[in-house]
Amino acid sequence: MSDAHPLIQVKNLDLYFGSFHALKDVSVDFHAGELVGLVGDNGAGKTTLIRVLCGIHKPSKGEVYFDGELVTEFHPKLAIDQGIETIQQSVGLCDNLSIARNFYLGREPMKKIVGIPFLDFKQMRSMSTKVIRAFGLRDNVSADDEVERLSGGERQSVKIGRAVEFKNRVVIMDEPTNHLSVREREHVNELAVQLKEQGLLVIYITHDIFQVHKLADRVVIMENGEKIEDASTDSMTAEQLEEVIRQGGRLVEKMGS
Amino acid sequence: MADAAFKPLVRKHSEIGIFLIAILLIVFFAATSEGRWNNSYNISTILQITATLGLMTLGVALVVGTGEIDISVGSTFGMSALIYLFLAVRVDPFIAATAAVCVGALIGAFNGYLVTKTGTPSLIITLGSLMIFRGLAIALTSGFAFSIPYKERGGFSYFILGGDNMFNFGTFAGVNTGFLWLIFALVVLTVVLKLMPYGNHLLAVGGSSESAHSRGIRVDRVKLKAFIICGALAGLGGVLEAGKLGSADGSMGRLMELQAIASCVLGGCLLAGGRISLIGALMGAFVLSSIQSYLVVMAVRPQWFMVLLGIIVVFAALGDKKLRHWAHKH
């Protein structure tokens, strides 16, 4: 796991929202072919950190290297073009658009007719239908239906299916198993491991240290905007890591008071 | 049941309401005006008014689709009309028209740039440009009208720029050439909206700009483009109106922005963004033009124009809402 250079390297990252210090001097490396669990309580800064990695937030201070190169411009478009796919919790789908249109939003397949680029509906439909069937969406849901019609779990399935389907180098999953049934949960976790085995970097965000300990090669724990632990799952048990989270919470409380 | 078949149709096509309203009104107007409304000359006039208001409405609908609004289009319409008239007697009318449409696009770019760069609500920004460009129009004309002398209004350029009617045979007065531009714009924009990537991005931005952004859509650029198209279309509308009338003063297009927005709402466009119907918005423009013309031919005093128009708009909107509510009930 300690090959030449990490795929994503975060160095001394700080992020402020106004006067709120959301990320404090965070440094962390992520390698290709690795499944990293990013764990912490609500407000620990997990989602904020990955929103930097996927280009939504620009850091206030510090550096991010992707594949050895310093990232100078932050925009989701650039991240997606580099092969960083993110399954976000609250954003990512437009309710007013069909599943097929959401699936390809921002990277629409095109068919040129007399030089003018038109959407390739055939491909959009067939690919997104394949994915929604693979993820067991209701039989009466079609790729032309608006996302508004879907349940929470189905929405999540569309996002995950989309992330898996494109050729990526990094897949970031923010609480991917929320809203999912037990069976769907297992499916998602299997997918995460499969992606890793294909050589991708998978960053898996969750509250549940026991769940992610089973999947991950390494666990990074965040608390109050800081990284407080970064350990391989071979070196620490889930119980030990859980203790770190508890201690970390207490430490921060003490520091704050 | 007919109910069961009709419901999904209404759910899927938000513009059905305005078509029903249009049919009801046409029947009512025809039945009560003793032929003063439903004669070929009047219908032809309605189509001409629909053409210029419709072009403006299409542009506003696109901006509404992104979740923004442009209330400056009436002033843009006036500015472009004046620029066209000013230039048409000096250079070829086609060049004049191009310049006027470009000015419309520039006003749109001005709006779009300010909205996307400063994050100020588009209602405020375009309220400002509504006043700026109306003021400029009045100042530039200093109370007089710009016009093209009647004897100069010949030739193909004038004809195609709203100067005359076509398809006039028998007693039918024909269709103003401005209507062709409207149909052309409707077809092009419908194709762009439904079949091209830009349309997908535009509706995505209106539906959830955060989600669109997270998928790599350049939200600002999508909005800026919509504002530019909107300005250009309002400008084209102004040119065609000026081409039809041959003259205009600083008040040209005043309050038309309200009609354009009302047309969008009546036509099933959601002001919150993400759901628009271009054909519905045009039908809205047609309904408003029809109502106006009905009030004229029935010799309703002009003071009551706005009042009645407003009341009818409110009732039509309520009816439309009821219909949609019904359609979404299980």
XYZ file of C-alpha atoms in Angstrom:
587
model
C 0.000 0.000 0.000
C 3.002 2.290 0.328
C 3.754 2.614 -3.372
C 5.666 5.483 -4.964
C 3.170 8.297 -4.650
C -0.339 8.461 -3.324
C -3.176 9.003 -5.791
C -4.593 11.794 -3.666
C -2.435 13.658 -1.218
C -3.916 16.256 1.113
C -1.392 18.517 2.844
C -2.119 20.874 5.738
C -5.598 21.652 4.543
C -7.627 24.390 6.193
C -11.111 25.455 5.261
C -13.131 28.294 6.688
C -16.802 29.013 6.088
C -16.834 32.641 7.123
C -15.454 32.502 10.647
C -16.237 28.817 11.076
C -13.100 26.688 10.935
C -14.437 23.558 9.237
C -11.167 21.761 8.471
C -8.075 22.211 10.621
C -4.663 21.366 9.225
C -5.760 18.064 7.730
C -3.104 15.936 6.019
C -3.937 12.536 4.620
C -2.828 10.275 1.764
C -5.041 8.020 -0.318
C -3.643 5.292 -2.554
C -5.015 3.561 -5.609
C -6.396 0.118 -4.872
C -7.229 1.062 -1.337
C -10.548 1.173 0.498
C -10.370 3.845 3.163
C -13.042 4.301 5.782
C -13.575 7.912 6.771
C -15.273 7.888 10.140
C -16.452 10.462 12.632
C -19.482 11.998 14.293
C -21.814 14.494 12.713
C -20.003 17.738 12.046
C -16.583 16.082 12.237
C -15.664 17.407 8.788
C -15.875 14.156 6.786
C -18.276 15.484 4.204
C -16.457 18.808 4.035
C -13.177 17.033 3.323
C -14.589 14.978 0.495
C -16.340 18.027 -0.902
C -12.896 19.506 -1.351
C -11.710 16.347 -3.075
C -14.629 16.385 -5.493
C -14.205 20.048 -6.285
C -17.237 21.588 -4.575
C -15.252 23.530 -1.957
C -11.989 25.330 -2.514
C -9.626 25.032 0.451
C -8.671 28.235 2.275
C -5.140 26.997 2.893
C -3.070 23.926 2.116
C -2.543 21.748 -0.911
C -4.196 18.882 -2.686
C -2.220 16.707 -5.092
C -3.934 14.383 -7.527
C -1.678 11.787 -9.111
C 1.353 13.797 -8.034
C 0.142 17.075 -9.495
C -0.883 20.083 -7.480
C -4.577 20.890 -7.913
C -4.927 24.598 -8.629
C -8.565 24.890 -9.698
C -11.495 23.358 -7.842
C -14.681 22.556 -9.725
C -16.742 19.352 -9.822
C -16.358 19.302 -13.595
C -12.574 19.020 -13.298
C -12.820 16.334 -10.627
C -15.245 14.285 -12.709
C -13.039 14.679 -15.781
C -10.122 13.340 -13.725
C -12.185 10.308 -12.796
C -13.264 11.241 -9.286
C -16.851 10.134 -8.841
C -18.715 11.065 -5.684
C -21.907 9.661 -4.263
C -23.183 12.519 -2.153
C -25.856 12.234 0.460
C -28.116 15.164 -0.222
C -27.147 16.295 -3.704
C -26.510 14.671 -7.049
C -29.976 14.084 -8.466
C -32.391 16.571 -9.999
C -35.941 15.559 -9.114
C -37.404 17.176 -12.195
C -35.383 15.101 -14.657
C -35.785 11.508 -15.746
C -33.520 8.773 -14.458
C -31.781 8.554 -17.825
C -31.157 12.303 -17.927
C -29.844 12.312 -14.364
C -27.663 9.348 -15.044
C -25.748 11.166 -17.755
C -26.044 14.688 -16.392
C -22.873 16.577 -17.276
C -21.451 13.794 -19.442
C -24.233 13.226 -21.934
C -23.532 10.817 -24.778
C -24.016 12.577 -28.082
C -24.964 11.666 -31.586
C -24.088 14.113 -34.313
C -26.712 14.787 -36.922
C -25.396 17.084 -39.656
C -22.697 18.220 -37.276
C -25.081 19.237 -34.488
C -24.717 17.332 -31.219
C -27.959 15.750 -30.047
C -28.482 13.633 -26.959
C -28.115 9.945 -27.680
C -31.343 8.820 -26.022
C -30.901 5.221 -27.086
C -27.696 4.849 -25.154
C -28.974 6.941 -22.241
C -32.026 4.724 -21.880
C -30.412 1.352 -22.385
C -27.534 1.997 -20.002
C -29.624 3.497 -17.225
C -32.259 0.782 -17.609
C -29.555 -1.854 -17.239
C -28.349 -0.230 -14.037
C -31.749 0.266 -12.438
C -32.595 -3.362 -13.160
C -29.286 -4.535 -11.698
C -30.057 -2.579 -8.552
C -33.510 -4.068 -8.281
C -35.631 -0.972 -8.720
C -39.367 -1.649 -8.953
C -40.340 -3.224 -12.252
C -42.754 -0.439 -13.076
C -40.022 2.193 -12.880
C -38.605 3.095 -16.262
C -35.553 5.120 -17.209
C -37.906 7.824 -18.510
C -39.545 8.345 -15.118
C -38.659 11.388 -13.126
C -36.412 10.817 -10.143
C -39.119 12.441 -8.003
C -41.034 9.147 -8.167
C -38.256 7.151 -6.524
C -37.929 6.125 -2.901
C -34.871 7.063 -0.856
C -33.236 3.715 -1.454
C -33.916 3.802 -5.158
C -32.430 7.263 -5.440
C -29.324 6.017 -3.691
C -29.175 3.068 -6.075
C -29.258 5.371 -9.084
C -26.379 7.416 -7.674
C -24.303 4.346 -6.898
C -25.093 2.728 -10.225
C -23.996 5.882 -11.972
C -20.742 6.054 -10.048
C -19.902 2.441 -10.780
C -20.825 2.512 -14.429
C -18.357 5.112 -15.614
C -14.662 4.417 -15.875
C -13.287 6.100 -12.787
C -10.149 6.159 -10.687
C -11.705 7.267 -7.416
C -15.136 6.545 -5.998
C -16.130 8.486 -2.904
C -19.190 7.245 -1.056
C -20.795 9.487 1.545
C -22.942 7.316 3.836
C -23.847 5.111 0.888
C -25.986 2.666 2.829
C -28.343 5.198 4.389
C -31.970 4.544 3.428
C -31.076 1.075 2.149
C -32.512 -2.291 3.080
C -30.237 -4.965 4.507
C -29.962 -6.716 1.161
C -29.190 -3.493 -0.698
C -26.642 -2.613 1.948
C -24.747 -5.827 1.362
C -24.846 -5.234 -2.350
C -23.348 -1.757 -1.974
C -20.614 -2.989 0.327
C -19.745 -5.777 -2.093
C -19.534 -3.197 -4.856
C -17.180 -1.057 -2.814
C -14.829 -4.003 -2.346
C -15.088 -4.952 -6.015
C -14.158 -1.451 -7.091
C -11.133 -1.550 -4.824
C -10.105 -4.889 -6.257
C -10.293 -3.370 -9.715
C -7.584 -0.965 -8.606
C -9.730 2.052 -7.770
C -9.390 4.176 -4.695
C -12.574 3.939 -2.661
C -13.251 6.410 0.146
C -16.143 5.218 2.267
C -17.710 7.629 4.718
C -19.807 6.310 7.561
C -20.729 6.614 11.212
C -20.513 2.907 11.637
C -16.972 1.906 12.537
C -17.895 -1.781 12.882
C -19.348 -1.960 9.401
C -16.457 -0.185 7.727
C -13.787 -2.048 9.688
C -14.864 -5.233 7.926
C -14.473 -3.626 4.487
C -11.657 -1.128 4.748
C -7.885 -1.454 4.528
C -7.437 1.668 6.559
C -9.579 3.908 8.724
C -9.223 7.662 9.070
C -11.075 9.185 12.011
C -12.046 12.826 12.079
C -13.298 14.907 14.936
C -14.229 18.554 14.975
C -12.465 19.311 11.692
C -9.259 17.481 12.601
C -7.820 14.113 11.695
C -7.343 12.267 14.988
C -6.488 8.757 13.782
C -5.171 7.136 10.637
C -4.555 3.404 11.068
C -4.692 0.237 9.031
C -7.477 -2.152 10.010
C -4.851 -4.857 10.606
C -3.215 -2.823 13.323
C -6.337 -1.878 15.265
C -9.588 -3.642 16.033
C -12.951 -2.009 15.533
C -13.345 -1.809 19.302
C -10.054 0.059 19.644
C -11.038 2.469 16.912
C -14.400 3.025 18.520
C -12.578 3.897 21.724
C -10.513 6.455 19.805
C -13.690 8.070 18.541
C -15.041 8.244 22.100
C -11.794 9.583 23.502
C -11.436 12.031 20.644
C -14.876 13.385 21.336
C -13.988 13.855 24.984
C -10.648 15.456 24.206
C -12.306 17.965 21.952
C -14.954 18.702 24.545
C -12.242 19.304 27.128
C -10.342 21.556 24.775
C -13.448 23.495 23.996
C -14.442 24.116 27.622
C -62.855 5.900 -17.157
C -62.046 9.044 -19.056
C -60.799 10.420 -15.756
C -58.142 7.787 -15.418
C -56.880 8.372 -18.926
C -56.861 12.131 -18.618
C -55.101 12.424 -15.272
C -51.655 11.166 -16.286
C -51.856 13.350 -19.378
C -52.384 16.466 -17.267
C -49.655 15.358 -14.888
C -47.144 14.941 -17.659
C -48.133 17.979 -19.702
C -48.450 21.036 -17.512
C -49.525 23.068 -20.549
C -52.867 21.281 -20.908
C -54.506 23.746 -18.544
C -53.760 26.712 -20.749
C -55.035 24.887 -23.846
C -58.345 24.233 -22.082
C -58.522 27.859 -20.975
C -57.772 28.984 -24.519
C -60.541 26.832 -25.961
C -63.043 28.067 -23.364
C -62.126 31.682 -24.008
C -62.252 31.329 -27.778
C -65.744 29.826 -27.547
C -66.822 32.541 -25.103
C -65.356 35.409 -27.163
C -66.820 34.077 -30.376
C -70.238 33.633 -28.785
C -70.427 37.025 -27.128
C -68.722 39.439 -29.531
C -71.199 39.132 -32.429
C -68.404 38.543 -34.895
C -66.346 41.502 -33.821
C -63.691 39.279 -32.216
C -63.807 36.232 -34.453
C -63.207 37.785 -37.825
C -60.170 37.234 -39.969
C -58.839 40.742 -39.553
C -58.945 40.535 -35.774
C -57.476 37.036 -35.639
C -54.635 38.247 -37.799
C -54.019 41.127 -35.384
C -54.032 38.748 -32.429
C -51.456 36.557 -34.136
C -49.245 39.574 -34.759
C -49.399 40.631 -31.114
C -48.819 37.026 -30.053
C -45.728 36.916 -32.263
C -43.865 39.752 -30.549
C -45.112 38.998 -27.042
C -44.445 35.311 -27.723
C -40.786 35.832 -28.624
C -40.301 37.725 -25.397
C -42.197 35.018 -23.508
C -40.004 32.218 -24.888
C -36.919 33.990 -23.589
C -38.445 34.612 -20.183
C -39.496 30.947 -20.052
C -35.885 29.836 -20.528
C -34.666 32.121 -17.754
C -37.515 30.919 -15.516
C -36.403 27.385 -16.352
C -33.039 28.042 -14.697
C -34.821 29.257 -11.555
C -34.122 32.938 -12.245
C -36.358 35.649 -13.668
C -35.941 38.524 -16.106
C -38.378 41.393 -15.645
C -36.358 43.798 -17.808
C -37.519 42.356 -21.140
C -40.067 45.114 -21.772
C -37.298 47.714 -21.675
C -35.039 45.543 -23.815
C -37.902 45.244 -26.295
C -38.221 49.046 -26.400
C -34.491 49.694 -26.719
C -34.117 47.249 -29.590
C -37.159 48.675 -31.363
C -35.701 52.180 -31.163
C -32.246 51.097 -32.293
C -33.765 49.263 -35.224
C -35.809 52.266 -36.284
C -32.883 54.622 -35.832
C -30.587 52.488 -37.997
C -33.077 51.165 -40.554
C -33.333 54.502 -42.334
C -29.525 54.797 -42.421
C -28.292 51.297 -43.274
C -29.853 48.131 -44.637
C -32.745 47.035 -42.395
C -31.168 43.621 -41.964
C -28.024 45.152 -40.508
C -30.199 47.393 -38.355
C -32.152 44.382 -37.117
C -28.979 42.427 -36.382
C -27.576 45.336 -34.406
C -30.814 45.712 -32.458
C -30.931 42.009 -31.591
C -27.281 42.187 -30.523
C -28.105 45.067 -28.191
C -30.875 42.897 -26.728
C -28.363 40.091 -26.238
C -25.952 42.532 -24.594
C -28.606 43.676 -22.139
C -29.245 39.994 -21.403
C -25.515 39.450 -20.894
C -25.412 42.456 -18.564
C -28.225 40.950 -16.481
C -26.796 37.456 -16.535
C -23.297 38.566 -15.688
C -24.424 40.583 -12.680
C -26.725 37.841 -11.428
C -24.140 35.059 -11.675
C -21.087 37.042 -10.548
C -22.643 38.836 -7.587
C -25.207 36.262 -6.539
C -27.800 39.025 -6.244
C -31.374 37.831 -6.890
C -32.250 38.235 -10.548
C -35.488 39.999 -9.581
C -33.444 42.890 -8.173
C -30.851 43.047 -10.943
C -33.420 42.968 -13.724
C -35.621 45.455 -11.865
C -32.628 47.754 -12.077
C -32.106 47.197 -15.782
C -35.855 47.535 -16.358
C -35.522 51.108 -15.090
C -32.115 51.836 -16.628
C -33.071 50.881 -20.159
C -36.550 52.354 -19.964
C -34.992 55.587 -18.804
C -32.431 55.444 -21.607
C -35.145 54.797 -24.177
C -37.123 57.813 -23.020
C -34.007 59.982 -22.783
C -32.739 59.005 -26.237
C -36.031 59.788 -27.931
C -36.523 62.856 -25.723
C -40.266 62.498 -25.965
C -40.437 62.038 -29.725
C -40.968 58.948 -31.809
C -38.527 57.292 -34.187
C -40.116 56.261 -37.428
C -39.487 55.023 -40.919
C -41.177 57.182 -43.584
C -44.027 55.260 -45.109
C -42.694 55.425 -48.687
C -39.444 53.763 -47.620
C -41.117 50.727 -46.129
C -40.797 48.525 -49.197
C -38.516 45.696 -50.097
C -37.948 42.211 -48.804
C -36.092 43.259 -45.641
C -39.042 45.257 -44.352
C -41.448 42.564 -45.426
C -39.681 39.761 -43.573
C -39.113 41.878 -40.465
C -42.760 42.080 -39.538
C -43.625 44.765 -42.077
C -46.419 42.881 -43.789
C -48.636 39.827 -43.792
C -48.312 36.688 -45.796
C -50.715 33.891 -46.752
C -53.407 36.500 -47.287
C -56.064 35.081 -49.559
C -59.718 35.840 -49.941
C -61.037 37.608 -46.889
C -58.282 36.274 -44.638
C -55.929 39.107 -43.798
C -52.973 36.760 -43.539
C -50.329 36.180 -40.940
C -47.753 38.780 -40.045
C -44.243 37.694 -40.990
C -43.315 38.136 -37.331
C -45.290 34.971 -36.671
C -42.823 33.008 -38.814
C -39.994 34.142 -36.583
C -41.968 32.994 -33.578
C -42.576 29.542 -35.007
C -38.924 29.314 -36.001
C -37.787 30.293 -32.492
C -40.257 27.857 -30.915
C -38.995 24.937 -33.006
C -35.308 25.693 -32.440
C -35.684 26.243 -28.696
C -37.855 23.160 -28.251
C -35.194 21.058 -29.974
C -32.470 22.628 -27.834
C -34.449 22.126 -24.651
C -35.568 18.548 -25.229
C -32.909 17.015 -27.429
C -29.632 18.751 -26.727
C -27.241 18.745 -23.763
C -27.802 22.435 -23.047
C -31.496 21.793 -22.430
C -30.633 19.034 -19.998
C -28.254 21.338 -18.143
C -30.732 24.211 -18.085
C -33.498 22.138 -16.519
C -31.047 20.510 -14.123
C -29.888 23.922 -12.917
C -33.498 24.975 -12.404
C -34.390 21.731 -10.648
C -31.451 21.763 -8.251
C -28.507 24.000 -8.953
C -26.550 22.289 -6.172
C -26.988 18.869 -7.710
C -26.206 20.199 -11.173
C -23.053 21.815 -9.803
C -22.003 18.572 -8.126
C -22.307 16.802 -11.472
C -19.876 19.253 -13.019
C -22.365 21.587 -14.694
C -21.088 25.165 -14.952
C -24.204 26.644 -13.412
C -23.174 30.259 -14.036
C -22.567 29.698 -17.724
C -25.901 27.948 -18.167
C -27.705 30.891 -16.537
C -25.708 33.497 -18.449
C -26.585 31.844 -21.741
C -30.276 31.784 -20.831
C -30.204 35.518 -20.037
C -28.438 36.271 -23.339
C -30.960 34.257 -25.353
C -33.761 35.975 -23.441
C -32.397 39.442 -24.225
C -31.875 38.591 -27.883
C -35.430 37.269 -28.229
C -36.915 40.338 -26.543
C -34.796 42.406 -28.926
C -36.093 40.467 -31.925
C -39.632 40.986 -30.686
C -38.957 44.711 -30.494
C -37.587 44.761 -34.036
C -40.647 42.971 -35.394
C -43.018 45.252 -33.526
C -41.169 48.270 -34.869
C -41.225 46.688 -38.320
C -44.979 46.292 -38.092
C -45.735 49.762 -36.754
C -42.944 51.647 -38.532
C -42.513 53.896 -35.521
C -41.942 53.782 -31.792
C -41.379 56.077 -28.858
C -39.697 55.654 -25.510
C -42.648 53.838 -23.985
C -42.551 50.966 -26.469
C -42.938 47.614 -24.683
C -43.810 49.109 -21.331
C -45.463 46.548 -18.987
C -44.980 43.835 -21.577
C -42.584 42.101 -19.182
C -45.529 41.451 -16.881
C -47.518 39.912 -19.698
C -44.570 37.722 -20.631
C -44.205 36.457 -17.070
C -47.964 35.925 -16.789
C -47.859 33.968 -20.059
C -45.154 31.702 -18.656
C -47.062 31.058 -15.460
C -50.327 30.437 -17.291
C -48.494 28.151 -19.689
C -47.349 25.825 -16.947
C -43.849 27.107 -16.238
C -42.861 26.747 -12.601
C -41.419 30.047 -11.364
C -39.152 28.086 -9.013
C -37.454 26.668 -12.079
C -36.836 23.259 -13.598
C -40.205 22.805 -15.258
C -41.175 24.824 -18.295
C -43.332 24.385 -21.329
C -42.453 26.563 -24.302
C -45.599 25.753 -26.256
C -47.640 26.343 -23.096
C -46.011 29.722 -22.535
C -46.823 30.679 -26.122
C -50.394 29.595 -25.599
C -50.370 31.868 -22.545
C -49.211 34.749 -24.746
C -51.969 33.933 -27.220
C -54.594 33.912 -24.468
C -53.418 37.281 -23.127
C -53.400 38.787 -26.622
C -56.884 37.391 -27.224
C -58.220 38.849 -24.015
C -56.732 42.213 -24.855
C -58.214 42.184 -28.306
C -61.606 41.136 -26.923
C -61.607 44.102 -24.600
C -60.715 46.386 -27.517
C -63.391 45.105 -29.878
C -65.978 45.199 -27.093
C -65.042 48.854 -26.567
C -64.213 48.403 -22.918
C -62.756 51.676 -21.676
C -58.941 51.470 -21.691
C -58.852 52.261 -17.969
C -60.424 48.846 -17.323
C -57.927 47.037 -19.504
C -55.396 46.236 -16.845
C -57.980 45.515 -14.183
C -59.861 42.999 -16.268
C -56.689 41.499 -17.633
C -55.399 41.028 -14.107
C -58.626 39.458 -12.889
C -58.726 37.049 -15.793
C -55.088 36.120 -15.243
C -55.732 35.391 -11.576
C -58.775 33.253 -12.339
C -57.009 31.423 -15.146
C -54.080 30.715 -12.857
C -56.410 29.455 -10.121
C -58.227 27.227 -12.588
C -54.952 25.858 -13.815
C -53.797 25.146 -10.290
C -57.048 23.340 -9.492
C -56.654 21.212 -12.576
C -53.122 20.229 -11.671
C -54.097 19.523 -8.088
C -56.803 17.231 -9.358
C -54.393 15.469 -11.656
C -51.927 14.774 -8.860
C -54.556 13.327 -6.548
C -54.645 9.538 -6.503
